[in-house]
Protein backbone atom coordinates (compact mmCIF):
# COMPACT_ATOMS: atom_id res chain seq x y z
CA UNK A 1 0.00 0.00 0.00
CA UNK A 2 1.29 3.43 -0.91
CA UNK A 3 2.22 6.01 1.71
CA UNK A 4 1.92 9.79 1.82
CA UNK A 5 5.36 10.07 0.22
CA UNK A 6 4.56 8.08 -2.93
CA UNK A 7 0.77 8.29 -3.17
CA UNK A 8 0.94 10.77 -6.06
CA UNK A 9 3.11 8.29 -7.98
CA UNK A 10 0.56 5.46 -7.68
CA UNK A 11 -0.98 5.90 -11.09
CA UNK A 12 -0.84 4.00 -14.32
CA UNK A 13 0.48 6.56 -16.79
CA UNK A 14 0.51 5.35 -20.39
CA UNK A 15 3.32 6.62 -22.59
CA UNK A 16 2.01 7.19 -26.12
CA UNK A 17 4.08 10.13 -27.37
CA UNK A 18 7.60 11.47 -26.69
CA UNK A 19 6.41 14.30 -24.41
CA UNK A 20 4.71 11.76 -22.13
CA UNK A 21 7.96 9.81 -21.94
CA UNK A 22 9.88 12.97 -21.05
CA UNK A 23 7.35 13.80 -18.33
CA UNK A 24 7.69 10.31 -16.81
CA UNK A 25 11.50 10.58 -16.84
CA UNK A 26 11.40 13.98 -15.13
CA UNK A 27 8.95 12.78 -12.45
CA UNK A 28 11.10 9.72 -11.69
CA UNK A 29 14.27 11.84 -11.61
CA UNK A 30 12.71 14.45 -9.32
CA UNK A 31 11.59 11.75 -6.90
CA UNK A 32 15.02 10.15 -6.91
CA UNK A 33 16.59 13.52 -6.24
CA UNK A 34 14.29 14.40 -3.33
CA UNK A 35 14.78 10.97 -1.74
CA UNK A 36 11.25 9.66 -2.21
CA UNK A 37 12.43 6.87 -4.53
CA UNK A 38 15.52 4.77 -4.96
CA UNK A 39 16.49 2.93 -8.13
CA UNK A 40 16.36 -0.85 -7.87
CA UNK A 41 18.76 -3.28 -9.47
CA UNK A 42 17.03 -5.40 -12.06
CA UNK A 43 16.87 -9.15 -12.48
CA UNK A 44 14.35 -10.06 -15.19
CA UNK A 45 15.70 -9.82 -18.76
CA UNK A 46 13.30 -7.04 -19.78
CA UNK A 47 14.45 -5.00 -16.79
CA UNK A 48 18.16 -5.02 -17.52
CA UNK A 49 18.99 -1.50 -18.60
CA UNK A 50 22.41 -1.16 -20.10
CA UNK A 51 22.37 2.59 -19.50
CA UNK A 52 22.30 4.13 -16.01
CA UNK A 53 19.08 6.06 -15.37
CA UNK A 54 21.17 9.18 -14.61
CA UNK A 55 22.38 9.10 -18.23
CA UNK A 56 18.80 8.85 -19.47
CA UNK A 57 17.86 11.87 -17.36
CA UNK A 58 20.87 13.85 -18.61
CA UNK A 59 20.02 12.79 -22.17
CA UNK A 60 23.59 11.63 -22.73
CA UNK A 61 22.40 8.08 -23.55
CA UNK A 62 19.05 6.49 -24.29
CA UNK A 63 18.69 2.75 -24.76
CA UNK A 64 16.19 1.55 -27.38
CA UNK A 65 14.05 0.10 -24.62
CA UNK A 66 13.71 1.92 -21.32
CA UNK A 67 13.05 -0.46 -18.44
CA UNK A 68 13.71 0.75 -14.91
CA UNK A 69 12.35 -0.03 -11.44
CA UNK A 70 12.12 2.22 -8.41
CA UNK A 71 11.08 1.73 -4.78
CA UNK A 72 9.57 4.16 -2.30
CA UNK A 73 12.10 4.57 0.50
CA UNK A 74 9.31 4.92 3.07
CA UNK A 75 6.80 2.14 2.33
CA UNK A 76 8.58 -0.07 -0.23
CA UNK A 77 6.03 0.32 -3.05
CA UNK A 78 7.75 -0.60 -6.34
CA UNK A 79 7.24 1.27 -9.62
CA UNK A 80 8.17 0.43 -13.21
CA UNK A 81 9.03 2.78 -16.05
CA UNK A 82 9.11 1.18 -19.48
CA UNK A 83 9.00 2.61 -23.01
CA UNK A 84 10.34 2.20 -26.49
CA UNK A 85 12.54 5.27 -26.91
CA UNK A 86 12.94 5.34 -30.68
CA UNK A 87 9.34 6.53 -31.02
CA UNK A 88 8.96 7.68 -27.40
CA UNK A 89 5.93 5.48 -26.90
CA UNK A 90 4.70 2.00 -26.10
CA UNK A 91 5.22 1.95 -22.37
CA UNK A 92 4.06 3.21 -19.00
CA UNK A 93 4.82 4.31 -15.48
CA UNK A 94 2.94 2.19 -12.95
CA UNK A 95 3.10 0.66 -9.50
CA UNK A 96 3.94 -3.03 -9.78
CA UNK A 97 1.10 -3.96 -7.43
CA UNK A 98 -2.04 -3.19 -9.44
CA UNK A 99 -4.04 -2.62 -6.27
CA UNK A 100 -1.86 0.44 -5.54
CA UNK A 101 -2.81 2.21 -8.78
CA UNK A 102 -5.47 4.81 -8.06
CA UNK A 103 -5.91 6.29 -11.53
CA UNK A 104 -5.39 5.27 -15.13
CA UNK A 105 -4.25 7.76 -17.79
PDB file of N, CA and C in Angstrom, residues 25-88:
ATOM      1  N   UNK A  25      10.083  10.553 -17.217  1.00  0.00           N
ATOM      2  CA  UNK A  25      11.501  10.576 -16.838  1.00  0.00           C
ATOM      3  C   UNK A  25      11.756  11.680 -15.816  1.00  0.00           C
ATOM      4  N   UNK A  26      11.206  12.855 -16.046  1.00  0.00           N
ATOM      5  CA  UNK A  26      11.395  13.983 -15.130  1.00  0.00           C
ATOM      6  C   UNK A  26      10.788  13.675 -13.759  1.00  0.00           C
ATOM      7  N   UNK A  27       9.595  13.105 -13.731  1.00  0.00           N
ATOM      8  CA  UNK A  27       8.951  12.775 -12.453  1.00  0.00           C
ATOM      9  C   UNK A  27       9.792  11.756 -11.683  1.00  0.00           C
ATOM     10  N   UNK A  28      10.263  10.720 -12.362  1.00  0.00           N
ATOM     11  CA  UNK A  28      11.101   9.725 -11.690  1.00  0.00           C
ATOM     12  C   UNK A  28      12.386  10.372 -11.175  1.00  0.00           C
ATOM     13  N   UNK A  29      13.017  11.184 -12.008  1.00  0.00           N
ATOM     14  CA  UNK A  29      14.271  11.839 -11.610  1.00  0.00           C
ATOM     15  C   UNK A  29      14.063  12.770 -10.422  1.00  0.00           C
ATOM     16  N   UNK A  30      12.995  13.544 -10.438  1.00  0.00           N
ATOM     17  CA  UNK A  30      12.705  14.448  -9.315  1.00  0.00           C
ATOM     18  C   UNK A  30      12.501  13.684  -8.011  1.00  0.00           C
ATOM     19  N   UNK A  31      11.832  12.539  -8.103  1.00  0.00           N
ATOM     20  CA  UNK A  31      11.586  11.746  -6.900  1.00  0.00           C
ATOM     21  C   UNK A  31      12.813  11.000  -6.425  1.00  0.00           C
ATOM     22  N   UNK A  32      13.731  10.693  -7.323  1.00  0.00           N
ATOM     23  CA  UNK A  32      15.025  10.152  -6.910  1.00  0.00           C
ATOM     24  C   UNK A  32      15.828  11.232  -6.202  1.00  0.00           C
ATOM     25  N   UNK A  33      15.821  12.409  -6.781  1.00  0.00           N
ATOM     26  CA  UNK A  33      16.594  13.525  -6.240  1.00  0.00           C
ATOM     27  C   UNK A  33      16.121  13.937  -4.850  1.00  0.00           C
ATOM     28  N   UNK A  34      14.798  13.967  -4.644  1.00  0.00           N
ATOM     29  CA  UNK A  34      14.294  14.403  -3.329  1.00  0.00           C
ATOM     30  C   UNK A  34      14.271  13.281  -2.295  1.00  0.00           C
ATOM     31  N   UNK A  35      14.680  12.071  -2.694  1.00  0.00           N
ATOM     32  CA  UNK A  35      14.785  10.973  -1.744  1.00  0.00           C
ATOM     33  C   UNK A  35      13.522  10.158  -1.552  1.00  0.00           C
ATOM     34  N   UNK A  36      12.475  10.453  -2.314  1.00  0.00           N
ATOM     35  CA  UNK A  36      11.248   9.655  -2.214  1.00  0.00           C
ATOM     36  C   UNK A  36      11.485   8.259  -2.742  1.00  0.00           C
ATOM     37  N   UNK A  37      12.182   8.156  -3.873  1.00  0.00           N
ATOM     38  CA  UNK A  37      12.431   6.869  -4.527  1.00  0.00           C
ATOM     39  C   UNK A  37      13.911   6.537  -4.537  1.00  0.00           C
ATOM     40  N   UNK A  38      14.172   5.246  -4.687  1.00  0.00           N
ATOM     41  CA  UNK A  38      15.522   4.765  -4.957  1.00  0.00           C
ATOM     42  C   UNK A  38      15.433   3.827  -6.153  1.00  0.00           C
ATOM     43  N   UNK A  39      16.461   3.823  -6.971  1.00  0.00           N
ATOM     44  CA  UNK A  39      16.485   2.931  -8.125  1.00  0.00           C
ATOM     45  C   UNK A  39      16.814   1.523  -7.656  1.00  0.00           C
ATOM     46  N   UNK A  40      16.128   0.554  -8.217  1.00  0.00           N
ATOM     47  CA  UNK A  40      16.362  -0.846  -7.869  1.00  0.00           C
ATOM     48  C   UNK A  40      17.226  -1.526  -8.919  1.00  0.00           C
ATOM     49  N   UNK A  41      18.068  -2.443  -8.486  1.00  0.00           N
ATOM     50  CA  UNK A  41      18.758  -3.285  -9.472  1.00  0.00           C
ATOM     51  C   UNK A  41      17.710  -4.168 -10.143  1.00  0.00           C
ATOM     52  N   UNK A  42      18.016  -4.621 -11.315  1.00  0.00           N
ATOM     53  CA  UNK A  42      17.034  -5.399 -12.059  1.00  0.00           C
ATOM     54  C   UNK A  42      17.506  -6.827 -12.238  1.00  0.00           C
ATOM     55  N   UNK A  43      16.538  -7.740 -12.362  1.00  0.00           N
ATOM     56  CA  UNK A  43      16.874  -9.153 -12.480  1.00  0.00           C
ATOM     57  C   UNK A  43      16.250  -9.815 -13.702  1.00  0.00           C
ATOM     58  N   UNK A  44      15.014  -9.467 -14.033  1.00  0.00           N
ATOM     59  CA  UNK A  44      14.350 -10.062 -15.192  1.00  0.00           C
ATOM     60  C   UNK A  44      14.964  -9.493 -16.470  1.00  0.00           C
ATOM     61  N   UNK A  45      15.048 -10.288 -17.536  1.00  0.00           N
ATOM     62  CA  UNK A  45      15.697  -9.820 -18.764  1.00  0.00           C
ATOM     63  C   UNK A  45      15.145  -8.499 -19.301  1.00  0.00           C
ATOM     64  N   UNK A  46      13.839  -8.287 -19.248  1.00  0.00           N
ATOM     65  CA  UNK A  46      13.295  -7.037 -19.781  1.00  0.00           C
ATOM     66  C   UNK A  46      13.732  -5.840 -18.938  1.00  0.00           C
ATOM     67  N   UNK A  47      14.069  -6.083 -17.678  1.00  0.00           N
ATOM     68  CA  UNK A  47      14.453  -5.000 -16.786  1.00  0.00           C
ATOM     69  C   UNK A  47      15.960  -4.955 -16.576  1.00  0.00           C
ATOM     70  N   UNK A  48      16.708  -5.103 -17.631  1.00  0.00           N
ATOM     71  CA  UNK A  48      18.162  -5.018 -17.519  1.00  0.00           C
ATOM     72  C   UNK A  48      18.676  -3.852 -18.354  1.00  0.00           C
ATOM     73  N   UNK A  49      18.512  -2.646 -17.832  1.00  0.00           N
ATOM     74  CA  UNK A  49      18.986  -1.500 -18.604  1.00  0.00           C
ATOM     75  C   UNK A  49      20.505  -1.510 -18.713  1.00  0.00           C
ATOM     76  N   UNK A  50      20.974  -1.224 -19.898  1.00  0.00           N
ATOM     77  CA  UNK A  50      22.412  -1.156 -20.098  1.00  0.00           C
ATOM     78  C   UNK A  50      22.931   0.258 -19.861  1.00  0.00           C
ATOM     79  N   UNK A  51      22.018   1.189 -19.680  1.00  0.00           N
ATOM     80  CA  UNK A  51      22.366   2.592 -19.498  1.00  0.00           C
ATOM     81  C   UNK A  51      21.884   3.034 -18.114  1.00  0.00           C
ATOM     82  N   UNK A  52      22.754   3.643 -17.321  1.00  0.00           N
ATOM     83  CA  UNK A  52      22.304   4.134 -16.005  1.00  0.00           C
ATOM     84  C   UNK A  52      21.180   5.167 -16.173  1.00  0.00           C
ATOM     85  N   UNK A  53      20.213   5.141 -15.272  1.00  0.00           N
ATOM     86  CA  UNK A  53      19.084   6.063 -15.368  1.00  0.00           C
ATOM     87  C   UNK A  53      19.561   7.517 -15.365  1.00  0.00           C
ATOM     88  N   UNK A  54      20.626   7.814 -14.641  1.00  0.00           N
ATOM     89  CA  UNK A  54      21.166   9.184 -14.613  1.00  0.00           C
ATOM     90  C   UNK A  54      21.559   9.651 -16.020  1.00  0.00           C
ATOM     91  N   UNK A  55      22.035   8.747 -16.856  1.00  0.00           N
ATOM     92  CA  UNK A  55      22.382   9.102 -18.234  1.00  0.00           C
ATOM     93  C   UNK A  55      21.137   9.355 -19.079  1.00  0.00           C
ATOM     94  N   UNK A  56      20.076   8.622 -18.785  1.00  0.00           N
ATOM     95  CA  UNK A  56      18.805   8.846 -19.471  1.00  0.00           C
ATOM     96  C   UNK A  56      18.275  10.226 -19.113  1.00  0.00           C
ATOM     97  N   UNK A  57      18.328  10.569 -17.832  1.00  0.00           N
ATOM     98  CA  UNK A  57      17.858  11.875 -17.361  1.00  0.00           C
ATOM     99  C   UNK A  57      18.671  13.001 -17.997  1.00  0.00           C
ATOM    100  N   UNK A  58      19.978  12.830 -18.045  1.00  0.00           N
ATOM    101  CA  UNK A  58      20.867  13.853 -18.609  1.00  0.00           C
ATOM    102  C   UNK A  58      20.829  13.885 -20.137  1.00  0.00           C
ATOM    103  N   UNK A  59      20.133  12.918 -20.718  1.00  0.00           N
ATOM    104  CA  UNK A  59      20.023  12.792 -22.172  1.00  0.00           C
ATOM    105  C   UNK A  59      21.358  12.554 -22.856  1.00  0.00           C
ATOM    106  N   UNK A  60      22.311  11.969 -22.114  1.00  0.00           N
ATOM    107  CA  UNK A  60      23.589  11.627 -22.730  1.00  0.00           C
ATOM    108  C   UNK A  60      23.521  10.276 -23.427  1.00  0.00           C
ATOM    109  N   UNK A  61      22.620   9.400 -22.941  1.00  0.00           N
ATOM    110  CA  UNK A  61      22.402   8.082 -23.553  1.00  0.00           C
ATOM    111  C   UNK A  61      20.946   7.700 -23.382  1.00  0.00           C
ATOM    112  N   UNK A  62      20.400   7.046 -24.389  1.00  0.00           N
ATOM    113  CA  UNK A  62      19.051   6.494 -24.294  1.00  0.00           C
ATOM    114  C   UNK A  62      19.051   5.118 -24.939  1.00  0.00           C
ATOM    115  N   UNK A  63      18.782   4.083 -24.153  1.00  0.00           N
ATOM    116  CA  UNK A  63      18.687   2.753 -24.762  1.00  0.00           C
ATOM    117  C   UNK A  63      17.437   2.686 -25.637  1.00  0.00           C
ATOM    118  N   UNK A  64      17.373   1.713 -26.530  1.00  0.00           N
ATOM    119  CA  UNK A  64      16.194   1.553 -27.383  1.00  0.00           C
ATOM    120  C   UNK A  64      14.951   1.223 -26.564  1.00  0.00           C
ATOM    121  N   UNK A  65      15.152   0.460 -25.524  1.00  0.00           N
ATOM    122  CA  UNK A  65      14.053   0.099 -24.623  1.00  0.00           C
ATOM    123  C   UNK A  65      14.407   0.592 -23.234  1.00  0.00           C
ATOM    124  N   UNK A  66      13.554   1.442 -22.706  1.00  0.00           N
ATOM    125  CA  UNK A  66      13.713   1.920 -21.324  1.00  0.00           C
ATOM    126  C   UNK A  66      13.004   0.934 -20.410  1.00  0.00           C
ATOM    127  N   UNK A  67      13.669   0.448 -19.402  1.00  0.00           N
ATOM    128  CA  UNK A  67      13.050  -0.464 -18.439  1.00  0.00           C
ATOM    129  C   UNK A  67      13.759  -0.293 -17.100  1.00  0.00           C
ATOM    130  N   UNK A  68      13.129   0.452 -16.211  1.00  0.00           N
ATOM    131  CA  UNK A  68      13.709   0.754 -14.907  1.00  0.00           C
ATOM    132  C   UNK A  68      12.689   0.492 -13.813  1.00  0.00           C
ATOM    133  N   UNK A  69      13.197   0.203 -12.620  1.00  0.00           N
ATOM    134  CA  UNK A  69      12.351  -0.031 -11.444  1.00  0.00           C
ATOM    135  C   UNK A  69      12.827   0.863 -10.305  1.00  0.00           C
ATOM    136  N   UNK A  70      11.860   1.319  -9.528  1.00  0.00           N
ATOM    137  CA  UNK A  70      12.120   2.218  -8.408  1.00  0.00           C
ATOM    138  C   UNK A  70      11.304   1.765  -7.207  1.00  0.00           C
ATOM    139  N   UNK A  71      11.795   2.102  -6.009  1.00  0.00           N
ATOM    140  CA  UNK A  71      11.079   1.732  -4.781  1.00  0.00           C
ATOM    141  C   UNK A  71      10.957   2.958  -3.895  1.00  0.00           C
ATOM    142  N   UNK A  72       9.777   3.113  -3.294  1.00  0.00           N
ATOM    143  CA  UNK A  72       9.573   4.164  -2.303  1.00  0.00           C
ATOM    144  C   UNK A  72      10.431   3.832  -1.090  1.00  0.00           C
ATOM    145  N   UNK A  73      11.219   4.799  -0.643  1.00  0.00           N
ATOM    146  CA  UNK A  73      12.105   4.568   0.498  1.00  0.00           C
ATOM    147  C   UNK A  73      11.347   4.496   1.816  1.00  0.00           C
ATOM    148  N   UNK A  74      10.093   4.933   1.820  1.00  0.00           N
ATOM    149  CA  UNK A  74       9.314   4.917   3.066  1.00  0.00           C
ATOM    150  C   UNK A  74       8.500   3.640   3.217  1.00  0.00           C
ATOM    151  N   UNK A  75       7.713   3.283   2.184  1.00  0.00           N
ATOM    152  CA  UNK A  75       6.800   2.143   2.328  1.00  0.00           C
ATOM    153  C   UNK A  75       7.197   0.921   1.511  1.00  0.00           C
ATOM    154  N   UNK A  76       8.125   1.066   0.569  1.00  0.00           N
ATOM    155  CA  UNK A  76       8.578  -0.071  -0.226  1.00  0.00           C
ATOM    156  C   UNK A  76       7.786  -0.332  -1.500  1.00  0.00           C
ATOM    157  N   UNK A  77       6.790   0.503  -1.801  1.00  0.00           N
ATOM    158  CA  UNK A  77       6.035   0.321  -3.048  1.00  0.00           C
ATOM    159  C   UNK A  77       7.017   0.381  -4.224  1.00  0.00           C
ATOM    160  N   UNK A  78       6.852  -0.513  -5.197  1.00  0.00           N
ATOM    161  CA  UNK A  78       7.753  -0.603  -6.338  1.00  0.00           C
ATOM    162  C   UNK A  78       7.039  -0.093  -7.595  1.00  0.00           C
ATOM    163  N   UNK A  79       7.770   0.677  -8.399  1.00  0.00           N
ATOM    164  CA  UNK A  79       7.239   1.271  -9.618  1.00  0.00           C
ATOM    165  C   UNK A  79       8.102   0.871 -10.803  1.00  0.00           C
ATOM    166  N   UNK A  80       7.460   0.757 -11.973  1.00  0.00           N
ATOM    167  CA  UNK A  80       8.173   0.433 -13.210  1.00  0.00           C
ATOM    168  C   UNK A  80       7.986   1.556 -14.209  1.00  0.00           C
ATOM    169  N   UNK A  81       9.055   1.843 -14.931  1.00  0.00           N
ATOM    170  CA  UNK A  81       9.027   2.783 -16.046  1.00  0.00           C
ATOM    171  C   UNK A  81       9.559   2.038 -17.259  1.00  0.00           C
ATOM    172  N   UNK A  82       8.700   1.865 -18.263  1.00  0.00           N
ATOM    173  CA  UNK A  82       9.106   1.182 -19.484  1.00  0.00           C
ATOM    174  C   UNK A  82       8.630   1.981 -20.690  1.00  0.00           C
ATOM    175  N   UNK A  83       9.404   1.966 -21.757  1.00  0.00           N
ATOM    176  CA  UNK A  83       9.004   2.610 -23.009  1.00  0.00           C
ATOM    177  C   UNK A  83       9.982   2.244 -24.110  1.00  0.00           C
ATOM    178  N   UNK A  84       9.517   2.364 -25.304  1.00  0.00           N
ATOM    179  CA  UNK A  84      10.342   2.203 -26.489  1.00  0.00           C
ATOM    180  C   UNK A  84      10.784   3.615 -26.862  1.00  0.00           C
ATOM    181  N   UNK A  85      12.066   3.885 -26.790  1.00  0.00           N
ATOM    182  CA  UNK A  85      12.542   5.269 -26.909  1.00  0.00           C
ATOM    183  C   UNK A  85      12.677   5.766 -28.338  1.00  0.00           C
ATOM    184  N   UNK A  86      12.789   4.888 -29.303  1.00  0.00           N
ATOM    185  CA  UNK A  86      12.938   5.338 -30.683  1.00  0.00           C
ATOM    186  C   UNK A  86      11.751   6.203 -31.108  1.00  0.00           C
ATOM    187  N   UNK A  87      10.549   5.761 -30.722  1.00  0.00           N
ATOM    188  CA  UNK A  87       9.341   6.529 -31.024  1.00  0.00           C
ATOM    189  C   UNK A  87       8.830   7.285 -29.800  1.00  0.00           C
ATOM    190  N   UNK A  88       9.410   7.023 -28.627  1.00  0.00           N
ATOM    191  CA  UNK A  88       8.957   7.678 -27.398  1.00  0.00           C
ATOM    192  C   UNK A  88       7.577   7.231 -26.986  1.00  0.00           C
TER     193      UNK A  88
END
